[in-house]
Amino acid sequence: MNRRLYTRFYVALVLVNILGIGAMKAQSLKTKVLLDDFSAFKTPAKNWKLVGGVHADPYQAVDFTIVKGSGILVNQFDKGKAGEDLTFTFEHGDIDVEMDYMVGKGTNSGIFLQGRYEVQLSDSWGVTIPKSGDNGGINERWDDTKPNGEQGYEGHAPRQNVSKAPGLWQHIKISFQAPKFNDKGLKSSNAKILYVWLNDVLIHENVELFGTTRNAKDKNEAAVGLLSLHSGGAIAFKNISYTNFNKPHPNITQLKYAVYKGNFSEEPDYKILKTVGEGSPSVLTSNEVKVDNEFALKYTGILHIQEPGEYAFKLSVPGGKGTLKVNGIKAVDAKGFTGDGTIELPKGDLPIELFYTKNVDWAKAALGLTVSGPGIREHLLSDANVSTLEAIDKIQISATENKILRSFSDLPGNIRVTHGVSVGSPTQLHYSYDLDNGMIVQVWRGEFLDATPMWHERGDGSSSPTGAVQFLGKPAPGISKLANTDAAWVIDTIGTYFKSKGYKLTKERFPVFQYLIYGSQVNDASTILPEGKGIRRELNLDAAIPNAFVRMATGNKIDLIKQGMYCVDDSYYISVADEVNEKPIVRLSGSLKELIIPIKQKLTYSIIL
């Protein structure tokens, strides 16, 4: 890896691991909300039910179809009335919360942090330019005294709309920092949304909240409050968990440092060395080092732990190596510019030793250390001068019109599609096609492509989606001859006489992929449904193939929603066109299920998400 590429990789790692930007993961144990009864909630209204399964038609504004059982929390309408909100029993200040949720058509619900600040959970299927009231948005504040059209203010729209269709499970992660108050009860800092991840896409980061949002349960800000779920429409929840950060942060005192000049590959014997600088700073920092390169920096101090338990440390030592010892035990060994580790610590005042040796000239010294623990959110124990390396700007490709890019596409399981074509649409629904198999391998909603890995310097030829991605299974021929409906699907093109013939463009600039298989030419045309609500795929064969089938989907679970429509892993739908006379077959293939259908000379179906 060349120096600039390494720099880019290193900077990204430092920003996530040390500053906690974006996908910071707290090391504290999560509390999982068990949904076998309502013990986690204050007295629920009748509109809230516990069920074992739930389905919805994305096109019908009706209540959910439910399966008896437990594990899923559902808000059901009563003659069109949304009912009352549901409130948890615990109070929280700083908190990380995540859950899966499913909205019905037209739902406008949300999560109220402290009962005061709402993150929207809404039906925003097909929205191209999201607003604060859309799914994942931070609701606006409201002032009735202002003129019409101006009452709402300070709302925050998600960076992009990565919402799924009604009836599909979505996943949200929220990190919230409560407002702080001084000893006189005056607010000293505003509440903040540190991040929101929706369907694995970062849609908010470091959003300051200057007051409570519209429809807040309590308009008086405070250090703690009650978490609640809004009942604004048909909505279901599962896999709810949270980390309540209600314990005091560790801190370091009695800091002392010493600097030694030299090219040290390991921690030296300090007794035989002469210092070139020493002192007692108020915070861990590398700013006291006056040597440009080739030095060793040693810190000692006392770490104050008020809550016993497992603690996680992350250490940044640009241009060299480092170690951290707590209470005489090595907690972190950073051999490649960064490192992390966990250690069980007792309550008390514990001695620490930190060692940082630097000998790479192009990386500027910038010591960074974070800690997280039981009830303690990850935070800096050092100053914020973590790194001065300059990260490159991403090479982002937007699809303001229908756009096509050929590149490698990397799929889960270390699978690389080497002859891939990514097709972008201004509706913000996009897909990638595998020319070697005649298969759509992934579909995503949001922004189009990050081409940085392909076009920065020499690159590696790959691009990656920048929205919420739905993978459609391992690459395999899209059409297979089966002796019977129990026969195994062909896993590669050997024996199929497959030959790709590229693609041609329609007048709307959508590609029609062409290939030969089993002696027949296939024209494979996919277009985007109105409002970007799915992909309509049409396969045409110039000659019928005996016993030919198309595999439309694979998954752990494939459920029939209504005639011609199937839900795959609660993540996307397959809808067969009304004019198709053949009947789809759901069958078991190894550990997975497959949705296959016979094809004579034409097949039309849609992938909806």
Coordinates of C-alpha atoms in Angstrom, one line a residue:
M1 CA 0.0 0.0 0.0
N2 CA 1.5 3.4 -1.0
R3 CA 2.0 6.2 1.5
R4 CA -1.1 8.2 0.5
L5 CA -3.4 5.2 0.5
Y6 CA -2.0 4.2 3.9
T7 CA -2.5 7.7 5.2
R8 CA -6.2 7.6 4.0
F9 CA -6.7 4.2 5.7
Y10 CA -5.0 5.3 8.9
V11 CA -6.9 8.6 9.2
A12 CA -10.3 6.9 8.8
L13 CA -9.3 4.4 11.5
V14 CA -8.2 7.1 13.8
L15 CA -11.3 9.2 13.4
V16 CA -13.6 6.2 14.1
N17 CA -11.6 4.6 16.9
I18 CA -10.4 7.6 18.7
L19 CA -12.8 10.5 18.2
G20 CA -15.8 8.3 18.1
I21 CA -17.2 9.8 14.9
G22 CA -20.1 8.0 13.2
A23 CA -20.0 4.3 14.0
M24 CA -18.5 4.5 17.5
K25 CA -19.4 1.4 19.4
A26 CA -19.7 1.6 23.2
Q27 CA -18.0 -1.2 25.1
S28 CA -20.6 -1.1 27.9
L29 CA -23.0 -4.0 28.1
K30 CA -26.3 -3.4 26.4
T31 CA -29.6 -4.0 28.1
K32 CA -31.9 -6.0 25.8
V33 CA -35.6 -5.3 26.2
L34 CA -37.4 -8.7 26.5
L35 CA -40.7 -8.5 24.7
D36 CA -42.4 -11.5 26.2
D37 CA -44.4 -9.2 28.5
F38 CA -44.9 -5.5 29.2
S39 CA -42.6 -5.3 32.3
A40 CA -40.2 -2.9 30.6
F41 CA -43.0 -0.3 30.1
K42 CA -45.3 1.8 32.1
T43 CA -49.0 0.7 31.9
P44 CA -49.6 0.2 28.2
A45 CA -52.8 1.2 26.5
K46 CA -54.9 -1.3 24.6
N47 CA -53.5 -0.3 21.2
W48 CA -50.1 -2.0 22.1
K49 CA -49.9 -5.8 21.6
L50 CA -47.2 -8.4 21.8
V51 CA -47.2 -10.8 18.8
G52 CA -45.0 -13.5 17.3
G53 CA -45.1 -12.2 13.7
V54 CA -46.3 -9.3 11.6
H55 CA -46.8 -8.6 7.9
A56 CA -48.1 -5.7 5.9
D57 CA -49.0 -4.9 2.3
P58 CA -46.8 -2.0 1.2
Y59 CA -49.6 -0.7 -1.1
Q60 CA -52.5 -0.9 1.3
A61 CA -53.1 1.6 4.2
V62 CA -54.5 -1.1 6.5
D63 CA -53.4 -2.5 9.8
F64 CA -50.9 -5.3 10.1
T65 CA -51.5 -9.0 9.7
I66 CA -50.2 -10.6 12.9
V67 CA -49.3 -14.0 14.1
K68 CA -49.9 -14.9 17.8
G69 CA -46.9 -15.1 20.1
S70 CA -44.4 -12.8 21.6
G71 CA -41.1 -11.0 20.8
I72 CA -42.6 -8.3 18.6
L73 CA -44.3 -5.1 19.9
V74 CA -47.1 -3.8 17.7
N75 CA -49.2 -0.6 17.8
Q76 CA -52.6 -1.4 16.2
F77 CA -55.2 1.0 15.1
D78 CA -58.7 0.9 16.7
K79 CA -61.0 2.1 14.0
G80 CA -58.3 4.3 12.6
K81 CA -57.2 5.8 15.9
A82 CA -53.6 5.7 16.7
G83 CA -54.0 5.3 20.5
E84 CA -51.6 6.3 23.2
D85 CA -47.8 6.4 23.2
L86 CA -45.8 3.7 25.1
T87 CA -43.3 4.8 27.7
F88 CA -40.4 2.8 29.2
T89 CA -40.0 2.5 33.0
F90 CA -36.4 3.8 33.2
E91 CA -35.1 7.4 33.1
H92 CA -32.1 8.2 31.0
G93 CA -29.6 10.9 30.3
D94 CA -26.9 10.0 27.8
I95 CA -28.0 6.9 26.0
D96 CA -27.4 4.7 22.9
V97 CA -30.5 3.0 21.7
E98 CA -31.2 0.7 18.7
M99 CA -34.0 -1.4 17.4
D100 CA -35.7 -2.9 14.4
Y101 CA -39.0 -1.4 13.4
M102 CA -41.6 -1.8 10.7
V103 CA -44.0 0.9 9.5
G104 CA -47.3 0.5 7.8
K105 CA -48.4 2.6 4.8
G106 CA -48.9 6.2 5.9
T107 CA -47.4 5.8 9.4
N108 CA -45.9 8.9 11.1
S109 CA -44.4 7.6 14.4
G110 CA -41.2 8.2 16.3
I111 CA -38.9 7.7 19.2
F112 CA -39.0 10.4 21.9
L113 CA -35.6 10.7 23.7
Q114 CA -36.3 11.8 27.3
G115 CA -39.8 12.3 26.1
R116 CA -38.6 15.6 24.6
Y117 CA -36.6 15.1 21.4
E118 CA -38.2 13.1 18.6
V119 CA -36.5 11.0 15.9
Q120 CA -39.1 10.2 13.2
L121 CA -40.1 6.7 12.2
S122 CA -42.2 7.3 9.2
D123 CA -43.4 5.9 5.9
S124 CA -41.0 7.8 3.5
W125 CA -41.0 5.2 0.8
G126 CA -40.1 6.8 -2.5
V127 CA -39.2 10.2 -1.1
T128 CA -36.2 11.7 -3.1
I129 CA -35.5 14.8 -1.0
P130 CA -36.2 14.0 2.6
K131 CA -37.3 16.6 5.2
S132 CA -37.2 16.6 9.0
G133 CA -40.5 14.9 9.2
D134 CA -39.4 12.0 7.1
N135 CA -38.0 8.6 8.3
G136 CA -34.9 9.1 10.4
G137 CA -35.4 12.9 10.6
I138 CA -35.1 14.9 13.8
N139 CA -38.4 16.6 14.2
E140 CA -38.6 20.4 14.1
R141 CA -39.4 22.7 17.0
W142 CA -42.7 24.5 17.0
D143 CA -44.0 28.0 17.9
D144 CA -47.7 28.6 17.6
T145 CA -47.2 32.4 17.9
K146 CA -45.4 32.6 14.5
P147 CA -47.2 33.1 11.2
N148 CA -48.6 30.1 9.3
G149 CA -45.8 28.3 7.5
E150 CA -43.2 29.6 9.9
Q151 CA -44.2 27.8 13.1
G152 CA -41.8 24.9 12.5
Y153 CA -38.0 25.6 12.8
E154 CA -34.7 23.9 13.6
G155 CA -35.7 20.5 12.1
H156 CA -33.0 18.3 10.7
A157 CA -33.6 16.2 7.6
P158 CA -31.6 12.9 7.2
R159 CA -28.6 13.3 4.9
Q160 CA -30.3 10.9 2.4
N161 CA -33.4 8.8 2.3
V162 CA -32.5 5.2 2.9
S163 CA -36.0 4.1 4.0
K164 CA -37.5 0.8 3.0
A165 CA -41.1 0.0 1.9
P166 CA -43.9 -0.4 4.4
G167 CA -44.0 -3.9 5.8
L168 CA -40.2 -4.4 5.7
W169 CA -38.0 -4.4 8.8
Q170 CA -35.6 -1.4 9.2
H171 CA -32.8 -0.9 11.8
I172 CA -32.0 2.3 13.6
K173 CA -29.2 3.2 16.0
I174 CA -29.2 6.5 17.9
S175 CA -26.6 8.0 20.2
F176 CA -27.9 10.8 22.4
Q177 CA -26.1 13.2 24.7
A178 CA -28.4 14.8 27.3
P179 CA -28.3 18.5 28.1
K180 CA -26.1 19.5 31.0
F181 CA -26.9 21.8 33.9
N182 CA -24.8 23.7 36.4
D183 CA -25.2 23.6 40.2
K184 CA -27.7 26.5 39.9
G185 CA -29.9 24.5 37.6
L186 CA -29.0 26.6 34.5
K187 CA -28.4 24.7 31.2
S188 CA -24.7 24.7 30.5
S189 CA -24.8 22.7 27.2
N190 CA -27.5 21.7 24.8
A191 CA -28.7 18.2 24.1
K192 CA -27.1 16.6 21.1
I193 CA -27.7 13.7 18.7
L194 CA -24.2 12.3 18.3
Y195 CA -25.2 10.1 15.5
V196 CA -28.2 8.3 13.8
W197 CA -27.5 5.2 11.7
L198 CA -30.5 4.0 9.6
N199 CA -30.2 0.7 7.7
D200 CA -26.4 0.9 8.1
V201 CA -26.1 4.4 6.7
L202 CA -25.0 7.4 8.8
I203 CA -27.8 10.0 8.4
H204 CA -27.0 12.4 11.3
E205 CA -23.9 13.4 13.1
N206 CA -23.3 15.8 16.0
V207 CA -26.6 17.6 15.7
E208 CA -27.1 20.1 18.5
L209 CA -30.7 20.4 19.9
F210 CA -31.5 23.9 21.2
G211 CA -34.8 22.9 22.7
T212 CA -37.6 20.3 22.7
T213 CA -39.1 19.2 19.5
R214 CA -42.8 19.4 18.4
N215 CA -45.3 17.3 20.4
A216 CA -42.8 16.7 23.2
K217 CA -44.3 15.0 26.3
D218 CA -42.4 17.4 28.5
K219 CA -41.3 20.8 27.2
N220 CA -39.0 21.5 30.2
E221 CA -35.5 20.3 29.5
A222 CA -33.8 18.3 32.2
A223 CA -30.8 16.0 32.7
V224 CA -32.9 12.9 32.6
G225 CA -36.2 11.8 31.2
L226 CA -38.3 8.9 30.0
L227 CA -37.9 7.1 26.7
S228 CA -41.1 6.6 24.8
L229 CA -42.5 5.3 21.5
H230 CA -45.0 7.3 19.5
S231 CA -48.2 5.7 18.3
G232 CA -48.7 7.7 15.2
G233 CA -49.8 4.9 12.9
A234 CA -49.3 1.2 12.4
I235 CA -45.8 0.4 13.7
A236 CA -44.0 -2.7 15.1
F237 CA -40.7 -3.0 17.1
K238 CA -38.3 -5.9 17.9
N239 CA -34.7 -6.4 19.0
I240 CA -34.8 -3.2 21.2
S241 CA -31.7 -2.6 23.3
Y242 CA -30.0 0.3 25.0
T243 CA -26.9 1.4 26.9
N244 CA -27.6 3.9 29.6
F245 CA -24.6 6.0 30.3
N246 CA -25.2 7.0 33.9
K247 CA -21.9 6.5 35.6
P248 CA -19.1 9.1 36.1
H249 CA -16.2 9.2 33.7
P250 CA -12.7 8.0 34.7
N251 CA -10.1 10.7 34.8
I252 CA -6.4 10.9 35.1
T253 CA -4.4 13.0 37.6
Q254 CA -0.8 13.4 38.8
L255 CA 0.4 13.2 35.2
K256 CA 4.1 13.3 34.5
Y257 CA 6.0 12.8 31.2
A258 CA 9.5 12.4 30.0
V259 CA 10.8 12.6 26.4
Y260 CA 13.9 10.7 25.2
K261 CA 15.5 11.2 21.8
G262 CA 16.4 8.2 19.6
N263 CA 15.1 5.6 17.2
F264 CA 13.5 3.1 19.5
S265 CA 11.8 0.0 18.1
E266 CA 10.7 -1.1 21.6
E267 CA 10.4 0.5 25.0
P268 CA 13.9 1.4 26.2
D269 CA 15.6 1.0 29.5
Y270 CA 15.0 4.5 30.8
K271 CA 17.7 4.3 33.5
I272 CA 20.4 4.5 30.9
L273 CA 18.8 7.4 28.9
K274 CA 18.8 11.1 29.4
T275 CA 15.6 13.0 29.0
V276 CA 15.3 15.9 26.5
G277 CA 12.1 17.2 28.1
E278 CA 9.9 16.5 31.2
G279 CA 7.0 18.0 33.0
S280 CA 3.6 17.7 34.6
P281 CA 0.8 18.7 32.2
S282 CA -2.9 18.8 33.0
V283 CA -3.9 16.4 30.2
L284 CA -2.3 13.6 28.1
T285 CA -0.8 15.3 25.1
S286 CA 2.0 15.1 22.6
N287 CA 2.3 18.8 22.3
E288 CA 5.1 18.9 24.9
V289 CA 7.4 16.9 22.6
K290 CA 9.8 19.3 20.9
V291 CA 11.5 16.6 18.8
D292 CA 10.3 16.3 15.2
N293 CA 10.9 12.6 14.9
E294 CA 12.6 9.6 16.5
F295 CA 11.7 9.9 20.1
A296 CA 10.1 8.0 23.0
L297 CA 7.5 9.6 25.2
K298 CA 6.6 8.1 28.6
Y299 CA 3.7 9.1 30.8
T300 CA 2.8 8.1 34.3
G301 CA -0.3 9.1 36.3
I302 CA -3.3 7.9 38.4
L303 CA -6.5 6.7 36.8
H304 CA -9.6 7.2 39.0
I305 CA -12.1 4.4 38.6
Q306 CA -15.4 4.8 40.4
E307 CA -17.3 1.8 38.9
P308 CA -15.6 -1.6 38.8
G309 CA -16.0 -3.7 35.7
E310 CA -14.6 -4.3 32.2
Y311 CA -13.0 -1.2 30.5
A312 CA -12.0 -0.7 26.9
F313 CA -9.2 1.5 25.8
K314 CA -8.2 2.8 22.4
L315 CA -4.7 4.2 21.8
S316 CA -3.5 6.3 18.9
V317 CA 0.2 6.7 18.3
P318 CA 0.8 8.1 14.8
G319 CA 4.1 7.2 13.2
G320 CA 5.1 4.5 15.7
K321 CA 4.1 2.2 18.5
G322 CA 2.7 2.4 22.0
T323 CA 1.6 0.5 25.0
L324 CA -0.8 1.3 27.9
K325 CA -0.5 -0.4 31.3
V326 CA -3.1 0.0 34.0
N327 CA -2.5 -1.2 37.6
G328 CA 0.6 -3.0 36.3
I329 CA -1.3 -4.9 33.6
K330 CA -0.9 -4.3 29.8
A331 CA -4.3 -3.0 28.5
V332 CA -3.3 -1.9 25.0
D333 CA -0.4 -2.9 22.7
A334 CA -0.5 -0.6 19.7
K335 CA 1.9 -1.9 17.1
G336 CA 0.5 -0.3 14.0
F337 CA -0.2 3.4 14.8
T338 CA -3.4 2.4 16.7
G339 CA -4.4 -0.4 19.1
D340 CA -7.2 -1.3 21.5
G341 CA -7.8 -3.7 24.4
T342 CA -10.0 -4.5 27.3
I343 CA -9.2 -5.0 31.0
E344 CA -11.1 -5.8 34.2
L345 CA -10.5 -2.9 36.7
P346 CA -11.4 -2.6 40.4
K347 CA -12.8 0.6 41.9
G348 CA -10.0 2.9 43.1
D349 CA -7.0 5.0 42.2
L350 CA -4.9 2.9 39.8
P351 CA -1.4 3.7 38.5
I352 CA -0.9 3.9 34.7
E353 CA 2.1 3.9 32.4
L354 CA 1.8 5.0 28.7
F355 CA 4.7 4.6 26.2
Y356 CA 4.8 6.1 22.7
T357 CA 7.8 5.7 20.3
K358 CA 7.8 7.5 16.9
N359 CA 10.2 7.0 14.0
V360 CA 8.0 7.6 10.8
D361 CA 8.8 11.1 9.6
W362 CA 5.7 11.8 7.5
A363 CA 3.2 11.3 10.4
K364 CA 3.1 14.1 12.9
A365 CA 3.1 13.2 16.6
A366 CA -0.5 13.2 18.0
L367 CA -1.2 11.1 21.1
G368 CA -4.8 9.9 21.6
L369 CA -6.5 7.8 24.3
T370 CA -10.1 6.9 24.9
V371 CA -11.9 4.8 27.5
S372 CA -15.4 3.3 27.9
G373 CA -16.8 1.0 30.5
P374 CA -19.9 0.0 32.5
G375 CA -22.4 2.8 32.1
I376 CA -19.6 5.0 30.6
R377 CA -19.7 6.2 27.0
E378 CA -16.4 6.3 25.2
H379 CA -14.6 9.6 25.7
L380 CA -11.2 11.1 25.3
L381 CA -8.7 10.9 28.2
S382 CA -6.2 12.9 26.1
D383 CA -6.4 16.2 24.3
A384 CA -8.2 16.3 20.9
N385 CA -5.0 16.7 18.9
V386 CA -5.4 13.1 17.6
S387 CA -3.9 13.5 14.1
T388 CA -3.0 16.2 11.7
L389 CA -2.8 13.9 8.7
E390 CA -5.1 15.1 5.9
A391 CA -7.6 12.6 4.6
I392 CA -8.5 12.8 0.9
D393 CA -11.9 13.8 -0.3
K394 CA -14.1 10.9 -1.5
I395 CA -14.8 10.6 -5.2
Q396 CA -18.5 10.5 -5.1
I397 CA -20.6 9.7 -8.2
S398 CA -24.2 11.1 -8.1
A399 CA -27.0 9.9 -10.3
T400 CA -28.7 13.2 -11.3
E401 CA -29.7 11.3 -14.5
N402 CA -29.6 7.6 -15.4
K403 CA -26.0 6.6 -15.1
I404 CA -23.9 3.5 -15.8
L405 CA -20.4 2.6 -14.3
R406 CA -18.4 -0.6 -14.9
S407 CA -16.2 -1.6 -12.0
F408 CA -15.5 -4.4 -9.6
S409 CA -18.2 -4.9 -7.0
D410 CA -17.4 -6.5 -3.6
L411 CA -20.1 -8.6 -2.0
P412 CA -20.4 -10.2 1.5
G413 CA -18.3 -13.3 2.0
N414 CA -15.2 -11.8 0.2
I415 CA -16.9 -12.2 -3.2
R416 CA -15.7 -9.9 -5.9
V417 CA -17.8 -9.4 -9.1
T418 CA -15.1 -8.7 -11.7
H419 CA -17.4 -7.8 -14.5
G420 CA -20.0 -5.7 -12.8
V421 CA -22.1 -2.9 -14.1
S422 CA -23.8 -0.4 -11.6
V423 CA -26.9 1.4 -12.8
G424 CA -27.9 4.6 -11.1
S425 CA -31.2 6.5 -11.2
P426 CA -32.2 10.0 -10.0
T427 CA -35.0 8.3 -8.1
Q428 CA -32.1 7.2 -5.7
L429 CA -32.7 3.5 -6.3
H430 CA -29.8 1.7 -7.9
Y431 CA -28.5 -1.7 -8.7
S432 CA -25.4 -3.7 -9.7
Y433 CA -25.5 -6.5 -12.4
D434 CA -23.0 -9.4 -12.8
L435 CA -22.2 -9.8 -16.5
D436 CA -20.6 -13.2 -15.8
N437 CA -23.9 -14.7 -14.5
G438 CA -26.8 -12.6 -15.8
M439 CA -27.9 -11.7 -12.3
I440 CA -28.7 -8.6 -10.3
V441 CA -26.5 -8.9 -7.3
Q442 CA -27.4 -5.9 -5.2
V443 CA -29.9 -3.1 -5.0
W444 CA -29.6 0.0 -2.8
R445 CA -31.4 3.2 -1.9
G446 CA -29.8 6.5 -1.3
E447 CA -26.7 8.0 -3.0
F448 CA -25.1 6.2 -5.9
L449 CA -21.4 5.2 -5.8
D450 CA -18.1 5.9 -4.0
A451 CA -15.5 5.5 -6.7
T452 CA -12.5 6.5 -4.5
P453 CA -11.0 3.0 -4.4
M454 CA -11.1 2.8 -8.2
W455 CA -10.0 6.3 -9.2
H456 CA -7.7 7.6 -6.4
E457 CA -4.2 7.2 -7.6
R458 CA -3.7 3.7 -9.0
G459 CA -6.8 2.4 -7.3
D460 CA -8.0 -1.2 -7.2
G461 CA -10.8 -1.1 -9.8
S462 CA -13.7 -1.2 -7.3
S463 CA -16.6 1.1 -6.4
S464 CA -19.1 0.7 -3.6
P465 CA -22.7 1.8 -2.9
T466 CA -23.2 4.7 -0.6
G467 CA -26.8 4.0 0.4
A468 CA -28.6 1.2 2.2
V469 CA -27.7 -2.0 0.4
Q470 CA -29.7 -5.2 -0.1
F471 CA -27.7 -8.1 -1.4
L472 CA -29.5 -10.6 -3.5
G473 CA -27.4 -13.8 -2.9
K474 CA -24.2 -15.4 -4.2
P475 CA -23.6 -14.9 -7.9
A476 CA -25.0 -17.8 -9.9
P477 CA -26.6 -18.1 -13.4
G478 CA -29.9 -16.3 -13.5
I479 CA -31.4 -19.1 -15.6
S480 CA -30.9 -22.9 -15.0
K481 CA -32.3 -26.1 -16.6
L482 CA -33.8 -28.3 -13.9
A483 CA -34.8 -31.9 -14.5
N484 CA -37.4 -31.4 -11.8
T485 CA -38.4 -28.9 -9.2
D486 CA -36.2 -30.6 -6.6
A487 CA -33.0 -30.5 -8.8
A488 CA -30.1 -28.4 -7.5
W489 CA -29.5 -25.0 -9.0
V490 CA -26.5 -24.6 -11.3
I491 CA -23.9 -22.8 -9.3
D492 CA -21.7 -21.7 -12.2
T493 CA -21.9 -21.3 -16.0
I494 CA -19.9 -24.4 -16.9
G495 CA -22.0 -26.5 -19.2
T496 CA -24.6 -23.8 -19.8
Y497 CA -22.6 -22.4 -22.9
F498 CA -23.0 -19.0 -21.3
K499 CA -21.5 -16.0 -23.1
S500 CA -22.0 -12.4 -22.3
K501 CA -22.7 -10.1 -25.2
G502 CA -22.6 -6.8 -23.2
Y503 CA -25.6 -4.5 -23.2
K504 CA -27.4 -1.9 -25.3
L505 CA -29.2 1.2 -24.1
T506 CA -32.8 2.1 -24.3
K507 CA -33.8 5.7 -25.2
E508 CA -34.2 6.3 -21.4
R509 CA -30.5 5.1 -21.1
F510 CA -31.4 2.0 -19.2
P511 CA -29.2 -1.0 -20.1
V512 CA -30.6 -4.1 -21.8
F513 CA -28.1 -6.9 -20.9
Q514 CA -27.6 -9.6 -23.5
Y515 CA -26.2 -13.0 -23.1
L516 CA -26.3 -16.6 -24.6
I517 CA -27.2 -19.5 -22.4
Y518 CA -28.2 -23.1 -23.4
G519 CA -28.2 -21.9 -27.0
S520 CA -30.8 -19.1 -26.5
Q521 CA -30.1 -15.4 -26.5
V522 CA -31.5 -13.6 -23.4
N523 CA -32.4 -9.9 -23.3
D524 CA -32.5 -8.8 -19.7
A525 CA -34.0 -5.3 -19.2
S526 CA -34.5 -3.6 -15.8
T527 CA -36.2 -0.3 -15.3
I528 CA -36.9 1.7 -12.2
L529 CA -40.5 1.8 -10.9
P530 CA -42.2 5.2 -10.4
E531 CA -40.8 7.1 -7.4
G532 CA -38.0 4.6 -7.2
K533 CA -40.1 2.1 -5.3
G534 CA -38.5 -0.9 -7.0
I535 CA -37.0 -2.5 -10.1
R536 CA -39.1 -4.0 -12.9
R537 CA -37.2 -6.7 -14.6
E538 CA -38.2 -8.3 -17.9
L539 CA -36.4 -11.4 -19.4
N540 CA -37.0 -12.3 -23.0
L541 CA -35.6 -15.4 -24.7
D542 CA -35.3 -15.6 -28.5
A543 CA -35.9 -19.4 -28.2
A544 CA -37.5 -21.4 -25.5
I545 CA -35.2 -23.5 -23.3
P546 CA -36.6 -26.8 -22.2
N547 CA -37.1 -27.1 -18.4
A548 CA -35.7 -23.6 -17.8
F549 CA -36.3 -21.7 -14.5
V550 CA -35.4 -18.3 -13.2
R551 CA -34.3 -18.0 -9.6
M552 CA -35.9 -14.7 -8.4
A553 CA -34.7 -14.8 -4.8
T554 CA -32.8 -16.8 -2.1
G555 CA -33.1 -16.3 1.6
N556 CA -33.7 -17.8 5.1
K557 CA -37.4 -17.0 4.9
I558 CA -39.7 -16.4 2.0
D559 CA -43.3 -15.7 2.8
L560 CA -46.4 -15.3 0.6
I561 CA -47.9 -11.9 1.3
K562 CA -50.7 -12.1 -1.3
Q563 CA -51.1 -13.6 -4.7
G564 CA -48.0 -13.0 -6.7
M565 CA -46.1 -11.2 -3.9
Y566 CA -43.5 -12.7 -1.7
C567 CA -41.4 -11.2 1.2
V568 CA -37.8 -12.3 1.4
D569 CA -36.2 -12.3 4.9
D570 CA -38.5 -9.4 5.8
S571 CA -36.0 -7.3 3.7
Y572 CA -37.5 -7.0 0.2
Y573 CA -40.5 -8.1 -1.9
I574 CA -40.7 -10.1 -5.1
S575 CA -43.8 -9.3 -7.1
V576 CA -44.7 -11.3 -10.2
A577 CA -46.5 -9.4 -13.0
D578 CA -50.2 -10.2 -13.4
E579 CA -49.7 -11.3 -17.0
V580 CA -47.3 -14.1 -16.0
N581 CA -49.1 -17.5 -16.2
E582 CA -46.5 -19.6 -14.5
K583 CA -46.7 -20.1 -10.7
P584 CA -43.7 -19.4 -8.5
I585 CA -42.3 -22.2 -6.4
V586 CA -40.8 -21.8 -2.9
R587 CA -38.4 -24.6 -2.2
L588 CA -35.7 -25.6 0.2
S589 CA -32.1 -25.7 -1.1
G590 CA -29.6 -26.7 1.5
S591 CA -30.0 -24.3 4.4
L592 CA -31.7 -21.6 2.3
K593 CA -35.0 -21.2 0.5
E594 CA -35.3 -20.4 -3.1
L595 CA -38.1 -18.6 -5.1
I596 CA -38.0 -20.1 -8.6
I597 CA -40.4 -19.9 -11.6
P598 CA -40.5 -21.6 -15.0
I599 CA -39.8 -19.5 -18.0
K600 CA -40.7 -20.2 -21.6
Q601 CA -39.8 -17.1 -23.6
K602 CA -40.8 -14.1 -21.3
L603 CA -40.9 -13.3 -17.6
T604 CA -41.7 -10.0 -15.9
Y605 CA -41.3 -9.4 -12.1
S606 CA -40.3 -6.7 -9.7
I607 CA -37.9 -6.3 -6.8
I608 CA -39.5 -4.0 -4.3
L609 CA -37.8 -2.4 -1.3

